[in-house]
Amino acid sequence: MKKILFALALVPLTASVGLAQNAPAGDAAAGKALWEGNTTACKNCHGETGEGAFGPDLAGRGLSWAQFARAVRRPWGVMPAYTDRQLTDQRLADIYAYVSGLPAVSTVGAPRLVASASTP
């Protein structure tokens, strides 16, 4: 029984390791084009340069490939999930390469849209 529980405990770890090993090489310039384009709309929530706003800041975060890919493929909160049909692993790796190269920010960015005081 202990062997089964131990094996089950290792499953999430091996899945993360497999994802990390299968990360394609990303192109930061292509990632920047995707970030700034309308295909993904990343900048609408994470800021023009990853400084955050509605969504968390990503610049200088130091996320691993596995953490980044999981957050995009199976996000929590209000972020939409991007399937591999919507955003290929290569394009995801390109965005990861771009975001990974951004310097950390000292303050999180202001939201792009702010509700008015009259909004219930």
PDB file of C-alpha atoms in Angstrom, residues 57-69 71 76 96 99-100:
ATOM      1  CA  ASP A  57       2.970  40.848 -13.203  1.00  0.00           C
ATOM      2  CA  LEU A  58       5.123  38.420 -15.185  1.00  0.00           C
ATOM      3  CA  ALA A  59       8.238  40.525 -15.755  1.00  0.00           C
ATOM      4  CA  GLY A  60      11.155  39.296 -13.691  1.00  0.00           C
ATOM      5  CA  ARG A  61       9.062  36.571 -12.037  1.00  0.00           C
ATOM      6  CA  GLY A  62      11.510  33.775 -12.801  1.00  0.00           C
ATOM      7  CA  LEU A  63       8.797  31.256 -13.660  1.00  0.00           C
ATOM      8  CA  SER A  64       9.962  27.899 -14.937  1.00  0.00           C
ATOM      9  CA  TRP A  65       8.692  26.604 -18.269  1.00  0.00           C
ATOM     10  CA  ALA A  66       6.499  24.088 -16.447  1.00  0.00           C
ATOM     11  CA  GLN A  67       4.952  26.779 -14.238  1.00  0.00           C
ATOM     12  CA  PHE A  68       4.351  29.105 -17.174  1.00  0.00           C
ATOM     13  CA  ALA A  69       2.899  26.419 -19.449  1.00  0.00           C
ATOM     14  CA  ALA A  71      -0.665  28.653 -15.964  1.00  0.00           C
ATOM     15  CA  TRP A  76      -6.866  29.502 -12.185  1.00  0.00           C
ATOM     16  CA  TYR A  96       7.866  32.473 -22.430  1.00  0.00           C
ATOM     17  CA  VAL A  99       8.514  37.274 -20.711  1.00  0.00           C
ATOM     18  CA  SER A 100      11.539  35.569 -19.156  1.00  0.00           C
TER      19      SER A 100
END
